[in-house]
XYZ file of C-alpha atoms in Angstrom:
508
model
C 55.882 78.758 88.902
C 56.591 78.660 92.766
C 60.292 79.356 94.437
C 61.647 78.907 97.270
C 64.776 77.912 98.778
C 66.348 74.978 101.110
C 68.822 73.455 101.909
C 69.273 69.506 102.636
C 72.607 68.065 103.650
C 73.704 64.827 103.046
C 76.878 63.762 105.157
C 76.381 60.123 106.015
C 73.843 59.033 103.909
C 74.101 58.729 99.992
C 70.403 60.224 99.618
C 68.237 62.102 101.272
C 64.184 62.196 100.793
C 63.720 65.048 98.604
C 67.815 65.331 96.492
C 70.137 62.935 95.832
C 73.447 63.386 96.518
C 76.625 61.935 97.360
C 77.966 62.489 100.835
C 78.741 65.826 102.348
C 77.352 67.889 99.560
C 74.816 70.656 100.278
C 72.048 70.696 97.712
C 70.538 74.196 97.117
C 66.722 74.268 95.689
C 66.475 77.594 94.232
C 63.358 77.497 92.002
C 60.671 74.455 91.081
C 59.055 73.541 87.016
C 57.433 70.450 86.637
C 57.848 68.063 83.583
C 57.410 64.173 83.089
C 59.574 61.055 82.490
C 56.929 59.525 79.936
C 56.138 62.404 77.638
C 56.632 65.360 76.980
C 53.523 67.064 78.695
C 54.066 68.321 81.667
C 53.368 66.295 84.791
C 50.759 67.273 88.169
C 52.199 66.698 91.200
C 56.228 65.854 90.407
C 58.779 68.398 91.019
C 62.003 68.896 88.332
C 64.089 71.244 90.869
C 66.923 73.124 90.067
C 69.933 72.482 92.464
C 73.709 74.418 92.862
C 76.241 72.032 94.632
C 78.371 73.061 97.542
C 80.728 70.846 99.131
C 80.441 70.835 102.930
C 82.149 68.763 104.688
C 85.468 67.954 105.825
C 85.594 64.177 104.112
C 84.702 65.398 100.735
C 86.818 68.798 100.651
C 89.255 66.496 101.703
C 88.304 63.902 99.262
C 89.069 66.751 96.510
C 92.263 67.278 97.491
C 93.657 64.158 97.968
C 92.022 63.701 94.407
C 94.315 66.630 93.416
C 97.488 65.268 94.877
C 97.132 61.947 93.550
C 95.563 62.927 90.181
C 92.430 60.924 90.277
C 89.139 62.619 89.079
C 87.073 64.593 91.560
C 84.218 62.673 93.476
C 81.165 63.784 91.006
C 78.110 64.939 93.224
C 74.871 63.754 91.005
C 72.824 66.841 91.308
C 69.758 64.561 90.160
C 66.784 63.215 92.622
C 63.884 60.288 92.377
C 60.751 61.393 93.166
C 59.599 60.316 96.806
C 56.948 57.959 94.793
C 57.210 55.011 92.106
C 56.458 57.218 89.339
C 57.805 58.251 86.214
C 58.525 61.652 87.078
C 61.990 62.904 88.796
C 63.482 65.729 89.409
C 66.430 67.301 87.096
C 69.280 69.614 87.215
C 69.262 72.713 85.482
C 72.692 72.331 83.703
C 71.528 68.761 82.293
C 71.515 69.929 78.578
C 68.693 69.390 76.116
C 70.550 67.720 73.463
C 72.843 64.496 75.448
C 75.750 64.759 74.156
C 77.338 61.425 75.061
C 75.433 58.068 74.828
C 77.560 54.551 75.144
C 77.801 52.455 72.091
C 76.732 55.034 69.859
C 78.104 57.436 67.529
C 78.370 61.392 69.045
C 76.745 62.661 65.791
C 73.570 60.490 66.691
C 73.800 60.866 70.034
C 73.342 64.961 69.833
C 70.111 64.361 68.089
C 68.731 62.668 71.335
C 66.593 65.326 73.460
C 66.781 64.329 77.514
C 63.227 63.851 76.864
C 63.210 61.110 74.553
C 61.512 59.848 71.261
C 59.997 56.861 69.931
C 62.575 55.339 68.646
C 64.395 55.511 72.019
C 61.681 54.130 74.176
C 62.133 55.912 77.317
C 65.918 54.549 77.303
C 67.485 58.300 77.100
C 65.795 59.167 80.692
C 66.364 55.446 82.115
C 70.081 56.397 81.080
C 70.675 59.577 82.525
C 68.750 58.304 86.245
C 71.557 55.518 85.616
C 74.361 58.616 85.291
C 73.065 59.781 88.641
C 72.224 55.833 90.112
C 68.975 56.763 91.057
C 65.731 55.194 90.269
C 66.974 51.340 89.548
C 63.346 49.867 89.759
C 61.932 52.200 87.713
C 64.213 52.140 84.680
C 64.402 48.435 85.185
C 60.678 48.069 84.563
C 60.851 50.421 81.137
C 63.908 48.295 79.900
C 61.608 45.138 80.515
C 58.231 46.827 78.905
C 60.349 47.537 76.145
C 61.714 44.247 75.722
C 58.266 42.197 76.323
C 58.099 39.206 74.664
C 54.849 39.863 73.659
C 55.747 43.021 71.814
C 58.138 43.147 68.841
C 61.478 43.639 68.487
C 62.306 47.357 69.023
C 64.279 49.740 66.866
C 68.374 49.517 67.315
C 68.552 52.477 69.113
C 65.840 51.570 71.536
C 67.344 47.921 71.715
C 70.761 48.946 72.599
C 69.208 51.414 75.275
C 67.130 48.892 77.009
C 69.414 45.898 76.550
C 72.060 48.332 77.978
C 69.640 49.338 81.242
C 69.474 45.844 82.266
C 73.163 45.314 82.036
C 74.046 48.191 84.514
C 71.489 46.924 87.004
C 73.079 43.401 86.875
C 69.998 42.070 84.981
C 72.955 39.484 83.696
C 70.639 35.853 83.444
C 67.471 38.360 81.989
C 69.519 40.158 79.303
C 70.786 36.623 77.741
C 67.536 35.604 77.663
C 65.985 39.305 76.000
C 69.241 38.299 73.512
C 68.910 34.885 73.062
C 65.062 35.364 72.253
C 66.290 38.365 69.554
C 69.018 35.960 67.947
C 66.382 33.175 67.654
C 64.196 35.674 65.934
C 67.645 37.208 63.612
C 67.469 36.797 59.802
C 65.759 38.570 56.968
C 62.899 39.522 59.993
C 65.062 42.133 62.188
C 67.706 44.903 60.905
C 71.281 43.249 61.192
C 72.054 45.864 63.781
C 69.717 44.586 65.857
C 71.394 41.263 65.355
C 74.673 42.645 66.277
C 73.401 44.836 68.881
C 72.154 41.112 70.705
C 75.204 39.211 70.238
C 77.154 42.242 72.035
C 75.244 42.558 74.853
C 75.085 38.810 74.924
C 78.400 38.312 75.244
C 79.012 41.409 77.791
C 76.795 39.085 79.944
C 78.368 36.014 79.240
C 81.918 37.961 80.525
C 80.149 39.288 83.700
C 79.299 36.366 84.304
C 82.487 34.516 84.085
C 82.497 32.713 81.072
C 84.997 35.216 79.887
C 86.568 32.810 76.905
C 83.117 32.304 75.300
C 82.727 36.261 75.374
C 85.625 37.042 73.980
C 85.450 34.574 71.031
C 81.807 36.126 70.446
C 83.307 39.576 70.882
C 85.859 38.823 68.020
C 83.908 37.446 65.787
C 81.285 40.464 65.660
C 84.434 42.628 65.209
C 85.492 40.693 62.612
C 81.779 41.027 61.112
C 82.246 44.911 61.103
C 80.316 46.314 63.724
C 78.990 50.220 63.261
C 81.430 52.737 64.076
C 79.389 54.235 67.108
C 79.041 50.441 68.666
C 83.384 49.790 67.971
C 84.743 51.178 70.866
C 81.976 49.466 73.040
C 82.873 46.034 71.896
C 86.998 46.243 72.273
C 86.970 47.526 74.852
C 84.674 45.055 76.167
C 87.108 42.395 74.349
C 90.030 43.343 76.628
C 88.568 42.984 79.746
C 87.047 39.833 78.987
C 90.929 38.592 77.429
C 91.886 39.996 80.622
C 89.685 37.858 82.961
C 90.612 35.315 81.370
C 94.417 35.969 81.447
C 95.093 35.689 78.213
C 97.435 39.075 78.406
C 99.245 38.601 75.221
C 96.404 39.039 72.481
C 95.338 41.475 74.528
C 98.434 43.338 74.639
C 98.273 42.601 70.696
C 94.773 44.218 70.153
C 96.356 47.219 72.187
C 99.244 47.862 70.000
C 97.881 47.071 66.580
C 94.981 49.110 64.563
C 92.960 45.836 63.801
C 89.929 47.719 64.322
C 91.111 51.117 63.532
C 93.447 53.645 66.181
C 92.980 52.386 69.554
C 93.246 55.985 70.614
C 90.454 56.989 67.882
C 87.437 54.088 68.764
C 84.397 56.214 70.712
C 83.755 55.774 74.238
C 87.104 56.168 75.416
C 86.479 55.663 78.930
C 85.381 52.499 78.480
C 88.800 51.996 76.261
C 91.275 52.975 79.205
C 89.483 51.171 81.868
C 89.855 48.031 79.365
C 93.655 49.475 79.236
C 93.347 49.298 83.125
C 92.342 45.662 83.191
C 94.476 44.338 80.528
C 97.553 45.781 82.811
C 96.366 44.821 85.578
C 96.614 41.113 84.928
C 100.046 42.139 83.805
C 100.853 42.765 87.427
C 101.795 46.264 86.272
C 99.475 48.069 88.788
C 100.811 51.665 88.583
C 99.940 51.791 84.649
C 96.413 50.067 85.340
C 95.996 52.879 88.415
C 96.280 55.731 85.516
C 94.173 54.267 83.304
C 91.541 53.972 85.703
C 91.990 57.187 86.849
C 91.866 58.923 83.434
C 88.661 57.109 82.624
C 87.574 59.026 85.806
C 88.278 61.990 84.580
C 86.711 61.273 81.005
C 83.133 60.405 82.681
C 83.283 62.966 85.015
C 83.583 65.439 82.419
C 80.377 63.823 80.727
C 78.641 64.071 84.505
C 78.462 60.235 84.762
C 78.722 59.806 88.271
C 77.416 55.815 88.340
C 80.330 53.260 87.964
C 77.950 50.923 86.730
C 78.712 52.415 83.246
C 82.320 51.536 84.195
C 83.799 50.482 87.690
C 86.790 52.759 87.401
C 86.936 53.755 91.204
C 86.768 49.819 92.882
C 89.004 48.860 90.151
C 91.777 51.573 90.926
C 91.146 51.527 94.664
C 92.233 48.021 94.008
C 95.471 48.832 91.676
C 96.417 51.847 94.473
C 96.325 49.186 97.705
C 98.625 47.016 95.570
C 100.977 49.627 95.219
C 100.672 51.037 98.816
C 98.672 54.149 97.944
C 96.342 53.492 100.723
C 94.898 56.999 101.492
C 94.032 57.171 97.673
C 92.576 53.963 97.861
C 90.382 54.830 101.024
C 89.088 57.801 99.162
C 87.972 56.010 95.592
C 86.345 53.249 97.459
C 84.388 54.889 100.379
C 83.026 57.553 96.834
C 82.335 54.131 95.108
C 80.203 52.776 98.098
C 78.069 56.033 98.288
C 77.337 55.899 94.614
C 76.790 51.838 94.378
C 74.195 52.087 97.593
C 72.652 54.543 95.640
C 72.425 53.110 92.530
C 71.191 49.757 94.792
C 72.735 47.007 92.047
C 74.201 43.960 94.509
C 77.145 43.877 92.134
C 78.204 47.301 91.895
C 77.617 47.273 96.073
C 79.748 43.931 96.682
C 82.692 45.091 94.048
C 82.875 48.721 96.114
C 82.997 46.532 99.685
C 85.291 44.542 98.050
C 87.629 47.407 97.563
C 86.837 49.100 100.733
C 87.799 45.868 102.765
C 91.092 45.650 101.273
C 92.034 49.342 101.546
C 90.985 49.531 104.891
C 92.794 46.692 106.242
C 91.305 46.404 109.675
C 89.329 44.426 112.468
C 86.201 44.701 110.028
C 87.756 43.911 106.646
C 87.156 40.560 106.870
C 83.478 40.993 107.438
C 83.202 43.324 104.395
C 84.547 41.327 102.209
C 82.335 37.862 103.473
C 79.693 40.546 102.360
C 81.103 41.551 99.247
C 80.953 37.834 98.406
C 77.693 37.455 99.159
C 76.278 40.480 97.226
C 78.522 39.358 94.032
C 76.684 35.536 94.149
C 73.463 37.138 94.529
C 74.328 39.348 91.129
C 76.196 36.062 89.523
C 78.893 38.511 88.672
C 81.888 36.452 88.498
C 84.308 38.591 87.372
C 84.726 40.344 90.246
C 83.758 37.223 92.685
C 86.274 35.208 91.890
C 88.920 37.511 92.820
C 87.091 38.452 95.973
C 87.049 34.941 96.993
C 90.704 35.103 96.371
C 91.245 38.337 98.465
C 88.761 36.601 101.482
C 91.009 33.105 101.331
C 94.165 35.419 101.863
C 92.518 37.397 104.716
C 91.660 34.198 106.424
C 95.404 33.095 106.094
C 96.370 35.789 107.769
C 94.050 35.571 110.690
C 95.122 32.335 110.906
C 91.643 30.804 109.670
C 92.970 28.064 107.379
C 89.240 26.195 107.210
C 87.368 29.076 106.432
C 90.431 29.938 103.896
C 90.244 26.302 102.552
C 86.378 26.488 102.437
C 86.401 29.547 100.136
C 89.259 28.581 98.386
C 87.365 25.390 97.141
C 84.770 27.546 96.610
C 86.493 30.164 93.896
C 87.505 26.898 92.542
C 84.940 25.441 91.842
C 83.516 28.658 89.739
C 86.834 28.744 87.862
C 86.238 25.300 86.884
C 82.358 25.575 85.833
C 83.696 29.062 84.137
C 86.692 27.205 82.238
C 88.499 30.511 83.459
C 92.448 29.086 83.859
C 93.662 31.872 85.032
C 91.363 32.084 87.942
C 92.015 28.311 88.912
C 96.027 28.907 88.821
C 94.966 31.808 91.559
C 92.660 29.970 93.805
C 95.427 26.751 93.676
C 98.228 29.263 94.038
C 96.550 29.931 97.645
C 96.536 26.251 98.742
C 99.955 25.465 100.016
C 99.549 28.720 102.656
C 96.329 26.669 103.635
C 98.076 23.243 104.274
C 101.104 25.056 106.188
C 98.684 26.714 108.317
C 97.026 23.782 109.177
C 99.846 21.725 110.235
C 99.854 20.545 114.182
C 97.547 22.785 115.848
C 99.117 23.439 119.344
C 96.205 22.114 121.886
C 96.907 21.463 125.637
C 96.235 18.425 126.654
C 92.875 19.021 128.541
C 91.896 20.353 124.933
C 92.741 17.340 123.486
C 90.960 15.384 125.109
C 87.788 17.481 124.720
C 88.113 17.543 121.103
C 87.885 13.506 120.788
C 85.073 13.639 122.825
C 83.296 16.246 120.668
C 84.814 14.475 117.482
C 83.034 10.926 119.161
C 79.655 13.451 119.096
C 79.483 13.917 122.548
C 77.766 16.580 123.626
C 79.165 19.432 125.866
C 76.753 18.125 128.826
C 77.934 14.979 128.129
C 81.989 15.627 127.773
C 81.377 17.670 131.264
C 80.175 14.573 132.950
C 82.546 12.343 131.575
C 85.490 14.931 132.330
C 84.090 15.880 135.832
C 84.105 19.466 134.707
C 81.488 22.096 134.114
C 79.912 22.898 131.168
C 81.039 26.315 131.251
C 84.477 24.830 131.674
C 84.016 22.661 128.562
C 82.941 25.738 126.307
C 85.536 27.749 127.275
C 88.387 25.114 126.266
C 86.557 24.224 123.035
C 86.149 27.828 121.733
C 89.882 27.992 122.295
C 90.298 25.061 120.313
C 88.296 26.679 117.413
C 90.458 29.830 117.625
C 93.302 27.727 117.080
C 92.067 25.929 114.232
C 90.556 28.854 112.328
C 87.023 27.533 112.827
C 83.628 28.701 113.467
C 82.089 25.689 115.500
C 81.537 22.083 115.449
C 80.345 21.271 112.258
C 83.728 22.593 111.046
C 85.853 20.716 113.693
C 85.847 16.984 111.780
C 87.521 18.940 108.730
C 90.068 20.585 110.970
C 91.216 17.789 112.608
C 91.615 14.102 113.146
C 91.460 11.890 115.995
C 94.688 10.729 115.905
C 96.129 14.277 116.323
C 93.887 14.413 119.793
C 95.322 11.423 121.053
């Protein structure tokens, strides 16, 4: 064995070519071994590096502290890398333990008989989990999670099942895991173990929730509780009960599955994290935004313990950047989403990326917040992940209201609408048609001058700039200049916006 030492920094990027890291911390290679993703033997030509993590720079040292003052969980600095190649082979930390001690949806006592380097029965899904703990190497565990799941191949073991089903979720596979679940529940019956049966219909109906359909989810979700679910996959499925209760706004049952024991001691089901950032969700469609903040936060804390730096296990840090704006706890906010945005470039899922701009836009409250949050929206339709684009079509509408952009508010308010509807989500239409009235307000008699009157019913006729020039005796430069005021003043972006804005009649 070779060693040597080096040092890469990482302050504005969220990797570097030979460590991963978030920003501003100062990986350390002190020695080199070399093992292998796919088996145990070891692997030619792939490092596994041993790293110590120093925090260097100002942003995250003072990152910590405001962490400290406002009681949210340290930023957690993944101390894993991806190889510089497609290959199965990656780099790990030294004080990654043999034995995982914490795997979602399943039991501890099982999950302390998994070894980092898999078995059969897991199918390469222990490795593809912990790169997902550190976001790195999306396309690779994507393509185990898929090999695993071919349809040409039977159905795996539970364990393997759950892992692989699981993989696809956090890269916002949504549209391939219902059909990997679909395919297993058209299978079902005496020919697969009724955990695996269960096992589908969860996953299933995560998907269905992610992607908007949260009613349909949760009625699935409840009756696979009701079924009895294993112990290890309980905590898992209410918690992923409340949040889809939640998007749909039906607060009261969920406040009623919070205070009862239906399926045992809330405060006793596994995978708390995921439990308190359902808390988090269920109170923040409450409105009661300081209780949602410390949920949020504690499930921070919980999966930082456990060295899960990736919020695509759960979105703790966009969801209480989101609950600390509310409440005016900007600094805090600015803090959780810039260490969200790191991580969710990183981990390279559109989702994860558009909800962390989403909650960077709306702390940061600035020239560019607008534009973060058009992209937000776009990286959330490419994913299909309603859940969080509905709201962030919400937050862009109300941003364009206040720039005084009531067609490009009114065009994304139909938009969100128009989800809600296909979704059946309620509570998301009574949002989006809350917004409405500050549309039509805003759009009430736009003050032109009278020389921009008159060069709007020309353009509204279809004359061309050339053309309204002549007609005018003006310039075309002259023309331009009057008719991008007029599209200031109306909110719009150009012409093919201007017939919605206004009418004739008002130009007259």
């Amino acid at each position: 064995m070779s060693s040597f030492t080096r040092e890469i920094v990482c302050r504005t990027s969220p990797y570097s070519t030979c460590g991963c890291c978030l920003d501003g911390c100062r990986l350390e290679i002190t020695s080199v071994a070399r093992v292998c993703v796919s088996s145990n033997a070891a692997c030619p030509g792939d490092d596994r590096s041993r790293f110590e993590v120093r925090p260097v720079s100002d942003r995250v040292i003072n990152t910590k502290r405001l962490s400290e003052r406002h009681g949210a969980a340290p930023p957690v600095c993944s101390n894993h890398c991806a190889p510089n190649d497609n290959s199965w082979c990656a780099r790990r930390d030294h004080a990654l333990p043999d034995l995982v001690p914490y795997v979602p949806g399943i039991d501890p006592d099982t999950a302390t008989r998994f070894h980092s380097r898999d078995s059969p029965a897991t199918c390469g899904g222990i490795q593809s989990l912990l790169f997902i703990y550190c976001a790195v190497n999306r396309p690779a565990v994507i393509q185990q999670a898929e090999s695993a799941l071919a349809s040409g191949t039977r159905v795996p073991d539970p364990e393997c099942l759950w892992l692989s089903l699981s993989v696809l979720l956090y890269s916002d596979k949504f549209a391939e895991v219902t059909l990997h679940c679909e395919r297993i529940l058209r299978t079902g019956g005496r020919a697969l173990p009724r955990r695996s049966v269960q096992i589908a219909g969860l996953v299933r109906a995560r998907a269905r929730a992610l992607r908007g359909h949260c009613l349909d989810a949760a009625a699935e979700l409840q009756d696979l509780l009701d079924g009895g679910l294993p112990a290890g996959l309980r905590g898992v499925a209410v918690a992923w009960l409340l949040e889809a209760l939640a998007g749909a706004g039906e607060t009261q049952q969920a406040n009623q599955l919070l205070l009862g024991d239906r399926f045992g001691p809330i405060d006793e089901l596994p995978d708390q994290a995921h439990i308190h950032a359902a808390r988090g969700a269920v109170q923040w469609a409450d409105g009661r935004y300081e209780q949602s903040l410390a949920e949020y936060l504690t499930a921070g804390r919980i999966l930082a313990d456990l060295r899960v730096a990736n919020s695509a296990i759960v979105a703790w840090r966009s969801r209480a950047a989101l609950a600390a704006v509310t409440i005016g706890r900007t600094e805090l906010a600015l803090a959780l989403a810039e260490d969200e945005l790191a991580i969710a470039r990183r981990w390279g899922a559109p989702g994860a990326v558009g909800a962390a701009l989403r909650a960077l836009g709306l702390a940061r409250r600035d020239s560019h917040s607008t534009h973060v949050l058009e992209r937000a929206v776009e990286l959330l339709q490419l994913a299909d992940a309603r859940y969080e684009l509905v709201p962030a079509l919400c937050d862009l509408a109300r941003l364009h209201v206040e720039n005084a952009e009531p067609i490009r508010a009114r065009t994304v308010l139909v938009t969100a609408i128009e989800y809600a509807v296909a979704s059946g989500n309620r509570a998301w239409l009574e949002q989006a048609n809350a917004l409405l009235p500050l549309v039509s307000e805003r759009r009430k008699s736009p003050k032109l001058t009278r020389q921009e009157q008159k060069i709007t019913r020309l353009a509204l006729e279809g004359l061309a700039n050339k053309d309204i020039a002549e007609t005018m005796f003006l310039t075309i430069r002259t023309v331009e200049f009057h008719l991008s005021n007029v599209y200031r003043k109306l909110g719009i972006s150009g012409r093919s916006e201007l017939r919605d804005a206004i009418s004739p009649a008002e130009c007259a």
